Amino acid sequence: MVGPEIERLIQLLAKLPGMGPRSARRAALHMLKRRDTVMTPLAAALTETAEKIRPCTTCGNLSTQDPCAICTDPRRDGGLLCVVEEVADLWALERAAAFGGRYHVLGGTLSALDGVGPEDLNIQSLVARVTDGQVREVILATNATVEGQTTAHYITDRLAETGCTVTRLAHGVPVGGELDYLDDGTLSAALKSRRPL
Amino acid sequence: MVGPEIERLIQLLAKLPGMGPRSARRAALHMLKRRDTVMTPLAAALTETAEKIRPCTTCGNLSTQDPCAICTDPRRDGGLLCVVEEVADLWALERAAAFGGRYHVLGGTLSALDGVGPEDLNIQSLVARVTDGQVREVILATNATVEGQTTAHYITDRLAETGCTVTRLAHGVPVGGELDYLDDGTLSAALKSRRPL
C-alpha cells in the first residue's frame, strides 16, 4: 500500500552503506515531508554529481576536472607521491591537511582470495608516473591490513628498479590513544619504532 | 579538495535521519563508485517521487493518487477509521496487515511546549469525516506517549457529540517480549487489562 515509487526509493536507499530497510523507510519519509528543502536538492545534487564527476586519469581521484584539482595545483609538490587504496583514504589525508604532494589511487588491494591481481589495480600507471622521472619519493599509505601490506610490498618490488625512494606511514600508538586499549601488534610496532626524545 | 559538487552532496546526505558527516561521506563514495547501478537510479527515483507523491486530501497518506489507494479501495471498510500520528505509523500498521479499514493521519501530536495546537493537526477534517455519518468506529492509534495520549483524549472529546464509537489500541506485553525487561507502566497496564483464557 506504500506505492511502487516510494517502495523503489526505499529499496535504493537501503543499498547505501549504513542503511537498512528500516532506516531507509525513515529517510524516505523524512524527505517526503521536506520535499523542497531536502528531496529536490538531493535529487539535483545526485544528478549533477553523477554527470560531472569522473576519475582523474592521472591519479584516480574523483573530480569534475581531468586531470583533477590536486594534479594541476602548482603549489603541490610533484616530487612526492602518496599511494592510497581508495579515494576515501585520499579524502582522509586531505582532511588531515598534512601532505603537500600528489596522490595515486590504486582502486583496491591485491587479494588472491577475491581474485584481484596487479593488473586490476592502477599499479602500471603508478610505475609509469615514477619512471617518468619527476617523482623523488613514493609514500605507501595503504591500510595496515594484511592485504594493504601485501600490496605495499608488491609495489616496493615493482618500483625497485626505478631508483625512487619508497617509504611507508609510521606504525605506532594513535594520538589520543590509551595503551591499555591497544592491540599487541600496535604496541610491538610502537616499541620497535621508538624514537629519542 | 573534494570539490563543491561532492561536498554539497555529502552535506545533503548528512541531513538524512541516521546519517552523520562520516556515513554521508561513505555513502557518497559508495554511490560515486556505482554510478550506473546506484547513483543514477536513486537520483531518478528521488526526482520521480518528489514530483508525483502528494498527501491524500482525504486521509493524509502519501500517494501518487488523490484520494489515495487506501481511500479508494472498495474492499476496505469505510466504517472503520484508524487515527495515526504520522504516515510512518500508517505504514507500520499496513505492514502488520491486520487492519481492513481506512486511515486518518493527524500529522503530529498536540504539544503545548512546541506550540502545536488542534488547528495545526488534521483534526477538523477528522471530525468532518466522522460527522458525515459513514464511520461506525474510530480507533485511536496514537503513540503510547504523553503527547500521543493527550491527543487521543482531545480527539475523544471532540468526537463525543458525533455518537461514534471511539476505541484505542490495547496496552500490554509485546508479543515475544520478556517480562523481566518490561517497564512498570506496561506491566501494570497488562495486569489491569488481563483477559480470561
Short mmCIF file of C-alpha atoms in Angstrom, two decimals:
data_model
loop_
_atom_site.label_atom_id
_atom_site.label_comp_id
_atom_site.label_asym_id
_atom_site.label_seq_id
_atom_site.Cartn_x
_atom_site.Cartn_y
_atom_site.Cartn_z
CA MET A 1 0.00 0.00 0.00
CA VAL A 2 3.09 2.24 0.05
CA GLY A 3 3.06 2.56 -3.72
CA PRO A 4 5.71 1.39 -6.21
CA GLU A 5 7.54 4.77 -6.43
CA ILE A 6 8.17 5.06 -2.69
CA GLU A 7 8.90 1.31 -2.48
CA ARG A 8 11.59 1.66 -5.13
CA LEU A 9 13.07 4.73 -3.40
CA ILE A 10 13.25 2.80 -0.12
CA GLN A 11 14.95 -0.16 -1.83
CA LEU A 12 17.57 2.13 -3.38
CA LEU A 13 18.21 3.97 -0.13
CA ALA A 14 18.55 0.66 1.71
CA LYS A 15 21.50 -0.22 -0.56
CA LEU A 16 23.61 2.63 0.83
CA PRO A 17 26.24 1.67 3.40
CA GLY A 18 24.99 2.03 6.96
CA MET A 19 21.35 1.93 5.83
CA GLY A 20 18.89 -0.92 6.24
CA PRO A 21 15.25 -1.29 5.20
CA ARG A 22 14.11 0.40 8.41
CA SER A 23 16.37 3.45 8.28
CA ALA A 24 15.70 3.71 4.52
CA ARG A 25 11.98 4.00 5.27
CA ARG A 26 12.67 6.67 7.87
CA ALA A 27 14.89 8.57 5.44
CA ALA A 28 12.28 8.33 2.67
CA LEU A 29 9.53 9.68 4.92
CA HIS A 30 11.84 12.40 6.22
CA MET A 31 12.45 13.51 2.64
CA LEU A 32 8.81 13.27 1.57
CA LYS A 33 7.92 15.64 4.40
CA ARG A 34 10.67 18.08 3.33
CA ARG A 35 10.24 17.96 -0.41
CA ASP A 36 11.63 21.39 -1.25
CA THR A 37 14.38 21.63 1.35
CA VAL A 38 15.79 18.10 1.21
CA MET A 39 14.37 15.85 -1.50
CA THR A 40 14.58 18.04 -4.59
CA PRO A 41 18.04 19.47 -3.72
CA LEU A 42 19.34 15.94 -3.06
CA ALA A 43 17.97 14.67 -6.37
CA ALA A 44 19.60 17.61 -8.15
CA ALA A 45 22.93 17.09 -6.34
CA LEU A 46 22.92 13.38 -7.22
CA THR A 47 22.15 14.06 -10.88
CA GLU A 48 24.82 16.77 -11.09
CA THR A 49 27.46 14.67 -9.36
CA ALA A 50 26.66 11.60 -11.44
CA GLU A 51 27.04 13.64 -14.62
CA LYS A 52 30.09 15.70 -13.77
CA ILE A 53 32.35 13.65 -11.50
CA ARG A 54 34.83 11.34 -13.21
CA PRO A 55 38.01 9.60 -12.03
CA CYS A 56 41.17 11.60 -12.81
CA THR A 57 43.11 9.69 -15.46
CA THR A 58 46.40 10.67 -13.79
CA CYS A 59 45.83 9.81 -10.13
CA GLY A 60 42.40 8.15 -9.84
CA ASN A 61 40.90 10.89 -7.62
CA LEU A 62 37.25 11.80 -8.26
CA SER A 63 36.82 15.28 -9.71
CA THR A 64 34.94 17.42 -12.20
CA GLN A 65 38.23 18.15 -13.98
CA ASP A 66 40.65 15.78 -15.63
CA PRO A 67 43.45 15.99 -14.52
CA CYS A 68 41.97 16.75 -11.11
CA ALA A 69 42.50 19.86 -8.96
CA ILE A 70 45.26 18.19 -6.95
CA CYS A 71 47.18 17.01 -10.03
CA THR A 72 47.04 20.50 -11.60
CA ASP A 73 47.69 22.55 -8.42
CA PRO A 74 51.13 24.16 -8.98
CA ARG A 75 51.59 24.68 -5.22
CA ARG A 76 51.68 20.92 -4.64
CA ASP A 77 54.99 19.07 -4.78
CA GLY A 78 55.00 16.83 -7.84
CA GLY A 79 58.07 15.04 -6.49
CA LEU A 80 56.11 13.49 -3.61
CA LEU A 81 53.60 10.78 -4.46
CA CYS A 82 51.31 9.27 -1.83
CA VAL A 83 49.85 5.88 -2.82
CA VAL A 84 46.44 5.09 -1.27
CA GLU A 85 43.99 2.24 -1.72
CA GLU A 86 40.80 4.21 -2.20
CA VAL A 87 39.54 7.75 -2.79
CA ALA A 88 38.24 7.66 0.80
CA ASP A 89 41.86 7.40 2.02
CA LEU A 90 42.84 10.36 -0.14
CA TRP A 91 39.97 12.36 1.42
CA ALA A 92 41.11 11.35 4.91
CA LEU A 93 44.68 12.53 4.22
CA GLU A 94 43.38 15.79 2.71
CA ARG A 95 41.26 16.38 5.82
CA ALA A 96 44.38 15.99 7.95
CA ALA A 97 45.96 18.67 5.71
CA ALA A 98 49.39 17.24 6.49
CA PHE A 99 50.50 16.32 2.98
CA GLY A 100 51.55 18.73 0.25
CA GLY A 101 52.36 16.30 -2.53
CA ARG A 102 50.20 14.46 -5.04
CA TYR A 103 48.34 11.16 -4.88
CA HIS A 104 47.93 7.88 -6.67
CA VAL A 105 44.75 5.88 -6.00
CA LEU A 106 45.19 2.13 -6.51
CA GLY A 107 41.47 1.32 -6.51
CA GLY A 108 41.83 -1.54 -4.04
CA THR A 109 44.37 -4.07 -2.77
CA LEU A 110 45.86 -7.25 -4.13
CA SER A 111 43.76 -10.18 -2.96
CA ALA A 112 44.31 -13.73 -4.11
CA LEU A 113 41.05 -14.77 -2.41
CA ASP A 114 38.94 -12.23 -4.30
CA GLY A 115 40.93 -12.75 -7.50
CA VAL A 116 42.35 -9.20 -7.56
CA GLY A 117 45.72 -9.20 -9.32
CA PRO A 118 48.17 -6.37 -10.12
CA GLU A 119 46.51 -5.77 -13.48
CA ASP A 120 43.20 -4.96 -11.72
CA LEU A 121 44.78 -2.06 -9.81
CA ASN A 122 46.31 1.20 -11.03
CA ILE A 123 49.84 -0.15 -10.48
CA GLN A 124 51.06 0.00 -14.09
CA SER A 125 50.17 3.71 -14.26
CA LEU A 126 51.98 4.29 -10.94
CA VAL A 127 55.16 2.67 -12.29
CA ALA A 128 54.81 4.79 -15.44
CA ARG A 129 54.43 8.00 -13.38
CA VAL A 130 57.51 7.15 -11.32
CA THR A 131 59.56 6.08 -14.37
CA ASP A 132 58.79 9.45 -15.95
CA GLY A 133 61.37 10.78 -13.52
CA GLN A 134 59.77 13.71 -11.71
CA VAL A 135 58.95 11.70 -8.57
CA ARG A 136 61.58 11.74 -5.76
CA GLU A 137 59.69 9.78 -3.14
CA VAL A 138 56.74 7.40 -3.10
CA ILE A 139 54.91 7.20 0.26
CA LEU A 140 52.93 3.97 0.58
CA ALA A 141 49.81 4.79 2.58
CA THR A 142 47.92 1.53 2.09
CA ASN A 143 45.96 0.27 5.09
CA ALA A 144 47.78 -1.58 7.88
CA THR A 145 45.92 -4.79 6.98
CA VAL A 146 47.36 -7.98 5.51
CA GLU A 147 46.09 -7.05 2.03
CA GLY A 148 47.34 -3.47 2.35
CA GLN A 149 50.79 -4.57 3.45
CA THR A 150 50.99 -7.24 0.73
CA THR A 151 50.14 -4.61 -1.85
CA ALA A 152 52.75 -2.25 -0.39
CA HIS A 153 55.42 -4.97 -0.64
CA TYR A 154 54.46 -5.75 -4.21
CA ILE A 155 54.69 -2.08 -5.20
CA THR A 156 58.07 -1.73 -3.45
CA ASP A 157 59.34 -4.61 -5.61
CA ARG A 158 57.91 -3.10 -8.78
CA LEU A 159 59.48 0.30 -8.03
CA ALA A 160 62.89 -1.11 -7.03
CA GLU A 161 64.43 -0.67 -10.49
CA THR A 162 63.26 2.96 -10.82
CA GLY A 163 65.67 4.01 -8.04
CA CYS A 164 62.96 6.14 -6.42
CA THR A 165 62.83 6.35 -2.59
CA VAL A 166 59.90 4.31 -1.23
CA THR A 167 58.62 4.95 2.31
CA ARG A 168 55.56 3.90 4.26
CA LEU A 169 53.45 5.54 7.01
CA ALA A 170 54.71 5.02 10.58
CA HIS A 171 53.02 2.44 12.78
CA GLY A 172 52.52 3.28 16.45
CA VAL A 173 50.21 4.48 19.18
CA PRO A 174 47.37 6.63 17.74
CA VAL A 175 47.40 10.19 19.05
CA GLY A 176 44.98 10.32 21.98
CA GLY A 177 45.04 6.53 22.25
CA GLU A 178 45.36 4.67 25.55
CA LEU A 179 47.92 1.88 25.78
CA ASP A 180 45.51 -0.29 27.74
CA TYR A 181 43.13 -0.49 24.78
CA LEU A 182 45.76 -1.12 22.10
CA ASP A 183 46.38 -4.48 20.47
CA ASP A 184 49.67 -6.35 20.84
CA GLY A 185 50.75 -5.75 17.24
CA THR A 186 50.46 -1.97 17.53
CA LEU A 187 52.27 -1.95 20.85
CA SER A 188 55.15 -4.07 19.48
CA ALA A 189 55.39 -1.80 16.44
CA ALA A 190 55.40 1.32 18.62
CA LEU A 191 58.15 -0.15 20.81
CA LYS A 192 60.26 -1.24 17.85
CA SER A 193 60.00 2.19 16.19
CA ARG A 194 60.63 4.15 19.42
CA ARG A 195 62.39 7.47 18.97
CA PRO A 196 64.70 9.54 21.14
CA LEU A 197 63.02 12.45 22.96
CA MET B 1 39.94 19.38 -2.28
CA VAL B 2 36.83 17.21 -2.51
CA GLY B 3 35.14 19.65 -4.85
CA PRO B 4 31.97 21.69 -4.28
CA GLU B 5 29.63 19.19 -6.02
CA ILE B 6 30.62 16.24 -3.84
CA GLU B 7 30.81 18.49 -0.76
CA ARG B 8 27.21 19.60 -1.33
CA LEU B 9 26.06 16.00 -1.90
CA ILE B 10 27.69 14.96 1.39
CA GLN B 11 26.04 17.86 3.23
CA LEU B 12 22.62 16.90 1.89
CA LEU B 13 23.08 13.21 2.69
CA ALA B 14 24.24 14.10 6.21
CA LYS B 15 20.84 15.72 6.84
CA LEU B 16 19.02 12.38 6.50
CA PRO B 17 18.00 10.71 9.76
CA GLY B 18 20.57 8.18 10.96
CA MET B 19 23.30 9.75 8.84
CA GLY B 20 26.19 11.90 10.01
CA PRO B 21 29.04 13.59 8.13
CA ARG B 22 31.10 10.39 8.25
CA SER B 23 28.45 7.99 6.98
CA ALA B 24 27.36 10.58 4.41
CA ARG B 25 30.90 10.59 3.01
CA ARG B 26 30.90 6.80 2.89
CA ALA B 27 27.53 6.79 1.14
CA ALA B 28 28.67 9.43 -1.37
CA LEU B 29 31.81 7.44 -2.25
CA HIS B 30 29.81 4.23 -2.44
CA MET B 31 27.49 5.88 -4.97
CA LEU B 32 30.29 7.51 -6.96
CA LYS B 33 31.83 4.08 -7.44
CA ARG B 34 28.49 2.67 -8.56
CA ARG B 35 27.25 5.46 -10.75
CA ASP B 36 25.00 3.43 -13.05
CA THR B 37 23.65 0.89 -10.58
CA VAL B 38 23.04 3.13 -7.54
CA MET B 39 23.56 6.85 -8.10
CA THR B 40 21.61 7.49 -11.31
CA PRO B 41 18.65 5.24 -10.32
CA LEU B 42 18.49 6.92 -6.90
CA ALA B 43 18.52 10.38 -8.46
CA ALA B 44 15.73 9.32 -10.83
CA ALA B 45 13.69 7.75 -8.01
CA LEU B 46 14.04 10.89 -5.90
CA THR B 47 13.00 13.16 -8.75
CA GLU B 48 10.04 10.95 -9.64
CA THR B 49 8.87 10.64 -6.04
CA ALA B 50 9.27 14.37 -5.38
CA GLU B 51 7.17 15.12 -8.43
CA LYS B 52 4.44 12.52 -8.08
CA ILE B 53 3.83 11.88 -4.41
CA ARG B 54 1.35 14.16 -2.65
CA PRO B 55 -0.58 13.88 0.63
CA CYS B 56 -4.07 12.44 0.14
CA THR B 57 -6.56 15.25 0.83
CA THR B 58 -8.92 12.76 2.49
CA CYS B 59 -6.68 10.87 4.92
CA GLY B 60 -3.20 12.47 4.74
CA ASN B 61 -1.47 9.32 3.44
CA LEU B 62 1.30 9.87 0.85
CA SER B 63 0.35 8.62 -2.59
CA THR B 64 0.52 9.30 -6.32
CA GLN B 65 -3.28 9.40 -6.41
CA ASP B 66 -5.65 11.70 -4.62
CA PRO B 67 -7.70 10.25 -2.95
CA CYS B 68 -5.05 7.59 -2.20
CA ALA B 69 -5.22 3.88 -2.97
CA ILE B 70 -6.44 3.04 0.54
CA CYS B 71 -9.23 5.65 0.45
CA THR B 72 -10.48 4.41 -2.94
CA ASP B 73 -10.07 0.64 -2.33
CA PRO B 74 -13.66 -0.73 -2.31
CA ARG B 75 -12.53 -3.83 -0.37
CA ARG B 76 -11.63 -1.71 2.65
CA ASP B 77 -14.25 -1.00 5.31
CA GLY B 78 -15.14 2.70 5.19
CA GLY B 79 -16.93 2.38 8.54
CA LEU B 80 -13.65 1.76 10.41
CA LEU B 81 -11.26 4.70 10.77
CA CYS B 82 -7.82 4.29 12.31
CA VAL B 83 -6.30 7.58 13.52
CA VAL B 84 -2.47 7.68 13.48
CA GLU B 85 0.07 10.43 14.19
CA GLU B 86 2.29 10.05 11.15
CA VAL B 87 2.43 8.30 7.77
CA ALA B 88 5.16 6.07 9.27
CA ASP B 89 2.56 4.68 11.71
CA LEU B 90 0.17 4.02 8.83
CA TRP B 91 2.95 2.11 7.05
CA ALA B 92 3.68 0.11 10.20
CA LEU B 93 0.01 -0.91 10.52
CA GLU B 94 -0.14 -1.78 6.81
CA ARG B 95 2.95 -3.99 7.20
CA ALA B 96 1.21 -5.84 10.02
CA ALA B 97 -1.68 -6.38 7.55
CA ALA B 98 -4.09 -6.63 10.49
CA PHE B 99 -6.40 -3.74 9.65
CA GLY B 100 -9.00 -3.66 6.90
CA GLY B 101 -10.43 -0.19 7.39
CA ARG B 102 -9.25 3.26 6.37
CA TYR B 103 -6.89 5.76 7.99
CA HIS B 104 -6.64 9.34 9.12
CA VAL B 105 -3.17 10.83 9.54
CA LEU B 106 -3.02 13.66 12.11
CA GLY B 107 0.40 14.91 11.07
CA GLY B 108 1.73 15.04 14.64
CA THR B 109 0.52 15.38 18.21
CA LEU B 110 -0.75 18.20 20.36
CA SER B 111 2.18 19.75 22.18
CA ALA B 112 1.93 22.90 24.29
CA LEU B 113 5.73 23.03 24.56
CA ASP B 114 6.26 23.03 20.79
CA GLY B 115 3.24 25.27 20.23
CA VAL B 116 1.25 22.63 18.31
CA GLY B 117 -2.46 23.24 18.78
CA PRO B 118 -5.53 21.39 17.38
CA GLU B 119 -5.63 23.71 14.36
CA ASP B 120 -2.12 22.54 13.34
CA LEU B 121 -3.27 18.91 13.06
CA ASN B 122 -5.80 17.26 10.73
CA ILE B 123 -8.39 17.10 13.50
CA GLN B 124 -11.06 19.30 11.91
CA SER B 125 -11.07 17.09 8.81
CA LEU B 126 -11.34 14.00 11.04
CA VAL B 127 -14.39 15.42 12.81
CA ALA B 128 -15.87 16.29 9.39
CA ARG B 129 -15.29 12.73 8.10
CA VAL B 130 -16.94 11.24 11.19
CA THR B 131 -19.84 13.72 11.13
CA ASP B 132 -20.53 12.72 7.52
CA GLY B 133 -22.01 9.59 9.05
CA GLN B 134 -20.38 6.63 7.31
CA VAL B 135 -17.92 5.93 10.12
CA ARG B 136 -19.03 3.38 12.78
CA GLU B 137 -15.84 3.24 14.84
CA VAL B 138 -12.77 5.41 15.27
CA ILE B 139 -9.68 3.53 16.50
CA LEU B 140 -7.16 5.88 18.11
CA ALA B 141 -3.69 4.51 17.29
CA THR B 142 -1.62 7.44 18.53
CA ASN B 143 1.65 6.56 20.26
CA ALA B 144 1.60 5.48 23.92
CA THR B 145 3.50 8.65 24.87
CA VAL B 146 2.24 11.59 26.92
CA GLU B 147 1.67 13.66 23.75
CA GLY B 148 0.01 10.76 21.94
CA GLN B 149 -2.34 10.06 24.83
CA THR B 150 -3.17 13.76 25.29
CA THR B 151 -4.05 13.96 21.61
CA ALA B 152 -6.18 10.81 21.90
CA HIS B 153 -8.10 12.29 24.83
CA TYR B 154 -8.64 15.56 22.97
CA ILE B 155 -9.98 13.71 19.92
CA THR B 156 -12.28 11.59 22.10
CA ASP B 157 -13.78 14.81 23.50
CA ARG B 158 -14.18 16.32 20.03
CA LEU B 159 -15.90 13.18 18.71
CA ALA B 160 -18.18 12.76 21.75
CA GLU B 161 -21.12 14.60 20.18
CA THR B 162 -20.96 12.60 16.92
CA GLY B 163 -22.10 9.45 18.77
CA CYS B 164 -19.43 7.40 17.01
CA THR B 165 -17.71 4.57 18.93
CA VAL B 166 -14.15 5.56 19.85
CA THR B 167 -11.62 2.87 20.84
CA ARG B 168 -7.87 2.80 21.34
CA LEU B 169 -5.17 0.16 20.81
CA ALA B 170 -4.64 -2.27 23.72
CA HIS B 171 -1.68 -1.74 26.06
CA GLY B 172 0.18 -4.82 27.28
CA VAL B 173 3.14 -7.13 26.96
CA PRO B 174 4.62 -7.00 23.42
CA VAL B 175 4.43 -10.35 21.62
CA GLY B 176 7.82 -12.04 22.11
CA GLY B 177 8.62 -9.67 25.00
CA GLU B 178 10.12 -10.82 28.28
CA LEU B 179 8.50 -9.60 31.49
CA ASP B 180 11.92 -9.06 33.09
CA TYR B 181 12.77 -6.35 30.59
CA LEU B 182 9.43 -4.54 30.66
CA ASP B 183 8.85 -1.24 32.42
CA ASP B 184 6.45 -0.89 35.35
CA GLY B 185 3.85 1.06 33.39
CA THR B 186 3.49 -1.63 30.73
CA LEU B 187 3.30 -4.39 33.36
CA SER B 188 0.61 -2.51 35.32
CA ALA B 189 -1.35 -1.92 32.10
CA ALA B 190 -1.03 -5.59 31.12
CA LEU B 191 -2.23 -6.69 34.58
CA LYS B 192 -5.13 -4.25 34.59
CA SER B 193 -6.31 -5.34 31.14
CA ARG B 194 -5.86 -9.09 31.82
CA ARG B 195 -8.26 -11.34 29.95
CA PRO B 196 -9.80 -14.75 30.69
CA LEU B 197 -8.12 -17.66 28.91
#
